[in-house]
Amino acid sequence: MKRILPLLLILCVPLMGADKDKPLPKDIPSLTTLAEKGDARAQGQLAVNYTYGKGVEQDYAKALVWAKKSAEQEIPSGMFVLGRSYQLGNGVKVNFVESVKWYRKSADQGYAAAQNNLGWMYGQGRGVERDFKEAMKWYRKSADQGYAAAQNNL
């Protein structure tokens, strides 16, 4: 029995989080079902969809609900939507400091759109002290991932 337990652990540990790389469904009903079951990635994707009106009618209130749920689970897309919401006042009061906080959390995980927007916040001095060097750092990180807006901002 003592020999079987370590073997089971070795075999099962690689399966933990295996769904993380599984593609999300494209159709909104399936994505919503998955999000309602607590799938953080699906919640983050729904936040993005509702923010931009991708496959659904644009709805900032719904975007915020899904963004908060996914951000609590450290999902970069949800954190990005929160940052954007606070920057633009979509469903919340404009708060640049809060926007920078969420953009940074997302950007630190490599989310290109958040890196670009964080660069913009630094370049404009919104929620942070204006710092062109820091702005360029974030634009570069985003641009290096092929994010067109950041490439234009360089």
Coordinates of N, CA and C in Angstrom, one line a residue:
M1 N 0.8 -1.2 0.0 CA 0.0 0.0 0.0 C 0.9 1.3 0.0
K2 N 2.0 1.2 0.8 CA 2.9 2.4 0.9 C 3.5 2.7 -0.5
R3 N 3.7 1.7 -1.3 CA 4.3 1.9 -2.6 C 3.3 2.3 -3.6
I4 N 2.1 2.0 -3.4 CA 1.0 2.3 -4.4 C 0.7 3.8 -4.3
L5 N 0.6 4.4 -3.1 CA 0.2 5.8 -2.9 C 1.2 6.7 -3.7
P6 N 2.5 6.6 -3.5 CA 3.4 7.5 -4.3 C 3.2 7.4 -5.8
L7 N 3.0 6.1 -6.3 CA 2.8 5.9 -7.7 C 1.5 6.6 -8.2
L8 N 0.4 6.5 -7.4 CA -0.8 7.2 -7.7 C -0.6 8.7 -7.8
L9 N 0.1 9.2 -6.9 CA 0.4 10.7 -6.9 C 1.1 11.1 -8.1
I10 N 2.1 10.3 -8.5 CA 2.9 10.6 -9.7 C 2.0 10.6 -10.9
L11 N 1.1 9.6 -11.0 CA 0.2 9.5 -12.1 C -0.9 10.6 -12.2
C12 N -1.3 11.0 -11.0 CA -2.5 11.9 -11.0 C -2.1 13.4 -11.0
V13 N -1.0 13.7 -10.4 CA -0.6 15.2 -10.3 C -0.6 15.8 -11.7
P14 N 0.0 15.2 -12.7 CA 0.0 15.9 -14.0 C -1.4 16.2 -14.5
L15 N -2.4 15.5 -14.1 CA -3.8 15.8 -14.5 C -4.4 17.0 -13.9
M16 N -3.9 17.4 -12.7 CA -4.5 18.5 -12.0 C -4.3 19.8 -12.9
G17 N -5.3 20.5 -13.2 CA -5.3 21.7 -14.0 C -5.2 21.4 -15.5
A18 N -5.4 20.1 -15.9 CA -5.3 19.7 -17.3 C -6.3 20.5 -18.2
D19 N -7.4 20.9 -17.6 CA -8.4 21.6 -18.4 C -7.9 23.1 -18.7
K20 N -6.9 23.5 -18.0 CA -6.4 24.9 -18.2 C -6.1 25.2 -19.6
D21 N -5.5 24.2 -20.3 CA -5.1 24.4 -21.7 C -6.2 24.0 -22.7
K22 N -7.3 23.5 -22.2 CA -8.3 23.0 -23.1 C -9.0 24.3 -23.7
P23 N -9.3 24.3 -25.0 CA -9.9 25.5 -25.6 C -11.3 25.7 -25.0
L24 N -11.7 27.0 -24.8 CA -13.0 27.3 -24.4 C -14.0 27.2 -25.5
P25 N -15.3 26.9 -25.2 CA -16.3 26.8 -26.3 C -16.5 28.2 -26.9
K26 N -16.8 28.3 -28.2 CA -17.0 29.6 -28.8 C -18.4 30.1 -28.7
D27 N -19.4 29.2 -28.5 CA -20.8 29.6 -28.5 C -21.1 30.1 -27.0
I28 N -21.9 31.1 -27.0 CA -22.1 31.8 -25.7 C -22.9 30.9 -24.7
P29 N -23.9 30.1 -25.2 CA -24.6 29.3 -24.2 C -23.7 28.3 -23.5
S30 N -22.8 27.6 -24.2 CA -21.9 26.7 -23.6 C -20.9 27.4 -22.7
L31 N -20.4 28.6 -23.2 CA -19.4 29.3 -22.4 C -20.1 29.8 -21.1
T32 N -21.4 30.2 -21.2 CA -22.1 30.7 -20.0 C -22.3 29.5 -19.0
T33 N -22.7 28.3 -19.5 CA -22.8 27.2 -18.7 C -21.6 26.8 -17.9
L34 N -20.5 26.9 -18.6 CA -19.2 26.6 -18.0 C -18.8 27.7 -16.9
A35 N -19.1 28.9 -17.2 CA -18.8 30.0 -16.3 C -19.7 29.9 -15.1
E36 N -20.9 29.5 -15.3 CA -21.9 29.4 -14.1 C -21.5 28.2 -13.2
K37 N -20.7 27.2 -13.8 CA -20.2 26.1 -13.0 C -18.9 26.5 -12.2
G38 N -18.5 27.7 -12.5 CA -17.3 28.2 -11.7 C -16.0 28.2 -12.5
D39 N -16.0 27.9 -13.8 CA -14.8 27.9 -14.6 C -14.3 29.3 -14.8
A40 N -13.2 29.6 -14.2 CA -12.7 31.0 -14.1 C -12.3 31.5 -15.5
R41 N -11.7 30.6 -16.3 CA -11.4 31.1 -17.7 C -12.6 31.4 -18.5
A42 N -13.7 30.7 -18.3 CA -14.9 31.0 -19.0 C -15.5 32.3 -18.5
Q43 N -15.4 32.5 -17.2 CA -15.9 33.7 -16.6 C -15.1 34.9 -17.2
G44 N -13.8 34.8 -17.3 CA -13.0 35.9 -17.9 C -13.3 36.1 -19.3
Q45 N -13.6 35.1 -20.1 CA -13.9 35.2 -21.5 C -15.3 35.9 -21.6
L46 N -16.2 35.6 -20.8 CA -17.5 36.2 -20.8 C -17.4 37.7 -20.5
A47 N -16.5 38.0 -19.5 CA -16.3 39.4 -19.2 C -15.8 40.2 -20.4
V48 N -14.9 39.6 -21.2 CA -14.4 40.2 -22.4 C -15.5 40.4 -23.4
N49 N -16.3 39.3 -23.6 CA -17.4 39.3 -24.6 C -18.4 40.4 -24.3
Y50 N -18.8 40.5 -23.0 CA -19.8 41.5 -22.7 C -19.2 42.9 -22.7
T51 N -17.9 43.1 -22.5 CA -17.3 44.4 -22.6 C -17.3 44.9 -24.0
Y52 N -16.9 44.0 -24.9 CA -16.8 44.4 -26.3 C -18.0 44.1 -27.2
G53 N -19.0 43.4 -26.7 CA -20.1 43.0 -27.4 C -19.8 41.9 -28.5
K54 N -18.9 40.9 -28.1 CA -18.5 39.8 -29.0 C -19.5 38.7 -28.8
G55 N -20.4 38.5 -29.7 CA -21.4 37.4 -29.7 C -22.5 37.6 -28.7
V56 N -22.5 38.7 -28.1 CA -23.6 39.1 -27.1 C -23.8 40.6 -27.2
E57 N -24.9 41.1 -26.7 CA -25.1 42.6 -26.7 C -24.1 43.1 -25.6
Q58 N -23.5 44.2 -25.9 CA -22.6 44.8 -25.0 C -23.3 45.2 -23.7
D59 N -22.8 44.7 -22.6 CA -23.4 44.9 -21.3 C -22.4 45.0 -20.2
Y60 N -22.1 46.3 -19.8 CA -21.0 46.5 -18.8 C -21.3 45.9 -17.5
A61 N -22.6 45.9 -17.1 CA -22.9 45.3 -15.8 C -22.6 43.8 -15.7
K62 N -23.0 43.1 -16.8 CA -22.7 41.7 -16.9 C -21.2 41.5 -17.0
A63 N -20.5 42.3 -17.7 CA -19.0 42.2 -17.8 C -18.4 42.3 -16.5
L64 N -18.9 43.2 -15.7 CA -18.3 43.4 -14.3 C -18.5 42.2 -13.4
V65 N -19.7 41.6 -13.5 CA -20.0 40.4 -12.7 C -19.0 39.3 -13.0
W66 N -18.9 39.1 -14.3 CA -18.0 38.0 -14.7 C -16.5 38.3 -14.5
A67 N -16.2 39.6 -14.7 CA -14.8 40.0 -14.4 C -14.4 39.9 -13.0
K68 N -15.3 40.3 -12.1 CA -15.0 40.1 -10.7 C -14.8 38.7 -10.3
K69 N -15.6 37.8 -10.8 CA -15.5 36.4 -10.4 C -14.2 35.8 -10.9
S70 N -13.9 36.1 -12.1 CA -12.6 35.6 -12.7 C -11.4 36.2 -12.1
A71 N -11.5 37.5 -11.8 CA -10.3 38.2 -11.2 C -10.0 37.7 -9.8
E72 N -11.0 37.3 -9.1 CA -10.8 36.7 -7.8 C -10.0 35.4 -7.9
Q73 N -10.0 34.8 -9.1 CA -9.3 33.6 -9.3 C -8.0 33.8 -10.1
E74 N -7.6 35.1 -10.2 CA -6.3 35.5 -10.8 C -6.3 35.3 -12.3
I75 N -7.5 35.4 -13.0 CA -7.5 35.2 -14.4 C -7.2 36.6 -15.1
P76 N -6.2 36.6 -15.9 CA -5.8 37.9 -16.5 C -6.9 38.7 -17.3
S77 N -7.7 37.9 -18.0 CA -8.7 38.6 -18.8 C -9.7 39.3 -17.9
G78 N -10.1 38.7 -16.8 CA -11.0 39.3 -15.9 C -10.4 40.6 -15.2
M79 N -9.1 40.4 -14.9 CA -8.4 41.6 -14.3 C -8.3 42.7 -15.3
F80 N -8.1 42.4 -16.5 CA -8.0 43.4 -17.6 C -9.3 44.1 -17.7
V81 N -10.4 43.4 -17.7 CA -11.7 44.0 -17.9 C -12.0 44.9 -16.7
L82 N -11.6 44.5 -15.5 CA -11.8 45.4 -14.3 C -10.9 46.7 -14.5
G83 N -9.7 46.5 -14.9 CA -8.9 47.7 -15.2 C -9.5 48.7 -16.2
R84 N -10.0 48.1 -17.3 CA -10.6 48.9 -18.3 C -11.9 49.6 -17.8
S85 N -12.7 48.8 -17.0 CA -13.9 49.4 -16.5 C -13.6 50.6 -15.6
Y86 N -12.6 50.5 -14.8 CA -12.3 51.6 -13.9 C -11.6 52.8 -14.7
Q87 N -10.9 52.5 -15.7 CA -10.3 53.5 -16.5 C -11.4 54.3 -17.3
L88 N -12.4 53.6 -17.8 CA -13.4 54.3 -18.7 C -14.7 54.6 -18.0
G89 N -14.9 54.1 -16.8 CA -16.1 54.3 -16.1 C -17.2 53.4 -16.6
N90 N -16.9 52.2 -17.1 CA -17.9 51.3 -17.6 C -18.5 50.5 -16.5
G91 N -19.7 51.0 -16.0 CA -20.4 50.3 -14.9 C -19.9 50.6 -13.5
V92 N -18.8 51.4 -13.4 CA -18.3 51.8 -12.1 C -17.8 53.3 -12.3
K93 N -17.6 53.9 -11.2 CA -17.0 55.3 -11.2 C -15.6 55.2 -11.7
V94 N -15.2 56.2 -12.5 CA -13.8 56.2 -13.0 C -12.9 56.3 -11.7
N95 N -11.8 55.4 -11.8 CA -10.8 55.4 -10.7 C -9.5 54.9 -11.3
F96 N -8.7 55.9 -11.6 CA -7.4 55.5 -12.3 C -6.5 54.7 -11.5
V97 N -6.5 54.9 -10.2 CA -5.6 54.1 -9.3 C -6.0 52.7 -9.3
E98 N -7.3 52.5 -9.2 CA -7.9 51.1 -9.2 C -7.6 50.5 -10.6
S99 N -7.8 51.3 -11.6 CA -7.5 50.8 -13.0 C -6.1 50.3 -13.1
V100 N -5.1 51.1 -12.7 CA -3.7 50.7 -12.7 C -3.5 49.4 -11.9
K101 N -4.1 49.3 -10.8 CA -3.9 48.1 -9.9 C -4.3 46.8 -10.7
W102 N -5.5 46.9 -11.4 CA -6.0 45.7 -12.1 C -5.2 45.5 -13.4
Y103 N -4.8 46.5 -14.1 CA -4.0 46.4 -15.3 C -2.7 45.7 -14.9
R104 N -2.1 46.2 -13.8 CA -0.8 45.6 -13.4 C -0.9 44.1 -13.1
K105 N -1.9 43.8 -12.4 CA -2.1 42.3 -12.0 C -2.2 41.5 -13.3
S106 N -2.9 42.0 -14.2 CA -3.1 41.3 -15.5 C -1.8 41.3 -16.3
A107 N -1.2 42.5 -16.4 CA 0.0 42.6 -17.2 C 1.2 41.8 -16.6
D108 N 1.2 41.7 -15.3 CA 2.3 40.8 -14.7 C 2.2 39.4 -15.1
Q109 N 1.0 39.0 -15.5 CA 0.8 37.6 -16.0 C 0.9 37.5 -17.5
G110 N 1.4 38.6 -18.1 CA 1.7 38.5 -19.5 C 0.5 38.8 -20.5
Y111 N -0.6 39.4 -20.0 CA -1.7 39.7 -20.8 C -1.4 41.0 -21.6
A112 N -1.3 40.8 -22.9 CA -0.8 41.9 -23.8 C -1.6 43.1 -23.8
A113 N -2.9 43.0 -23.8 CA -3.8 44.2 -23.8 C -3.6 45.0 -22.5
A114 N -3.4 44.3 -21.4 CA -3.2 45.0 -20.1 C -1.9 45.7 -20.1
Q115 N -0.9 45.0 -20.7 CA 0.5 45.6 -20.7 C 0.4 46.9 -21.5
N116 N -0.3 46.9 -22.7 CA -0.4 48.1 -23.5 C -1.1 49.2 -22.7
N117 N -2.3 48.8 -22.1 CA -3.0 49.9 -21.4 C -2.3 50.4 -20.2
L118 N -1.5 49.5 -19.5 CA -0.7 50.0 -18.4 C 0.3 51.0 -18.9
G119 N 0.9 50.7 -20.0 CA 1.9 51.6 -20.6 C 1.2 53.0 -20.9
W120 N 0.0 52.9 -21.4 CA -0.8 54.2 -21.7 C -1.0 55.0 -20.4
M121 N -1.4 54.3 -19.3 CA -1.6 54.9 -18.0 C -0.3 55.6 -17.6
Y122 N 0.8 55.0 -17.7 CA 2.1 55.6 -17.3 C 2.4 56.8 -18.2
G123 N 2.2 56.6 -19.5 CA 2.5 57.7 -20.5 C 1.6 58.9 -20.2
Q124 N 0.4 58.7 -19.8 CA -0.5 59.8 -19.5 C -0.5 60.3 -18.1
G125 N 0.1 59.5 -17.2 CA 0.1 59.9 -15.8 C -1.2 59.7 -15.1
R126 N -1.9 58.7 -15.5 CA -3.3 58.4 -15.0 C -3.2 57.3 -13.9
G127 N -3.4 57.7 -12.7 CA -3.3 56.7 -11.6 C -1.9 56.4 -11.1
V128 N -1.0 56.9 -11.8 CA 0.5 56.8 -11.5 C 1.2 58.1 -11.9
E129 N 2.4 58.2 -11.4 CA 3.2 59.4 -11.8 C 3.6 59.2 -13.2
R130 N 3.5 60.2 -14.1 CA 3.9 60.1 -15.5 C 5.3 59.6 -15.6
D131 N 5.5 58.5 -16.4 CA 6.9 57.9 -16.5 C 7.0 57.3 -17.9
F132 N 7.6 58.0 -18.8 CA 7.7 57.6 -20.2 C 8.6 56.3 -20.3
K133 N 9.6 56.2 -19.4 CA 10.4 55.0 -19.5 C 9.6 53.7 -19.1
E134 N 8.8 53.9 -18.1 CA 7.9 52.8 -17.6 C 6.9 52.5 -18.7
A135 N 6.3 53.5 -19.3 CA 5.4 53.4 -20.4 C 6.0 52.5 -21.5
M136 N 7.2 52.9 -21.9 CA 7.8 52.2 -23.0 C 8.1 50.7 -22.6
K137 N 8.5 50.5 -21.4 CA 8.7 49.1 -20.9 C 7.5 48.2 -21.2
W138 N 6.3 48.8 -20.8 CA 5.1 48.0 -20.9 C 4.6 47.9 -22.4
Y139 N 4.8 49.0 -23.1 CA 4.5 48.9 -24.6 C 5.3 47.8 -25.2
R140 N 6.6 47.8 -24.9 CA 7.5 46.8 -25.5 C 7.1 45.4 -25.1
K141 N 6.8 45.1 -23.9 CA 6.3 43.8 -23.5 C 5.1 43.3 -24.3
S142 N 4.2 44.3 -24.5 CA 3.0 44.0 -25.2 C 3.3 43.8 -26.7
A143 N 4.1 44.7 -27.3 CA 4.4 44.7 -28.7 C 5.2 43.4 -29.0
D144 N 6.0 43.0 -28.1 CA 6.8 41.7 -28.3 C 5.9 40.5 -28.5
Q145 N 4.7 40.6 -28.0 CA 3.7 39.5 -28.2 C 2.8 39.7 -29.4
G146 N 3.2 40.7 -30.2 CA 2.4 41.0 -31.4 C 1.2 41.8 -31.3
Y147 N 1.0 42.5 -30.2 CA -0.1 43.3 -29.9 C 0.0 44.6 -30.7
A148 N -0.8 44.8 -31.8 CA -0.7 45.8 -32.7 C -0.8 47.2 -32.1
A149 N -1.7 47.5 -31.2 CA -1.8 48.8 -30.6 C -0.5 49.2 -29.9
A150 N 0.1 48.2 -29.2 CA 1.4 48.5 -28.5 C 2.5 48.8 -29.6
Q151 N 2.5 48.1 -30.6 CA 3.5 48.3 -31.7 C 3.3 49.7 -32.2
N152 N 2.1 50.2 -32.4 CA 1.8 51.6 -32.8 C 2.2 52.6 -31.8
N153 N 2.1 52.2 -30.5 CA 2.5 53.2 -29.4 C 4.0 53.3 -29.2
L154 N 4.7 52.4 -29.8 CA 6.2 52.5 -29.7 C 6.6 53.6 -30.7

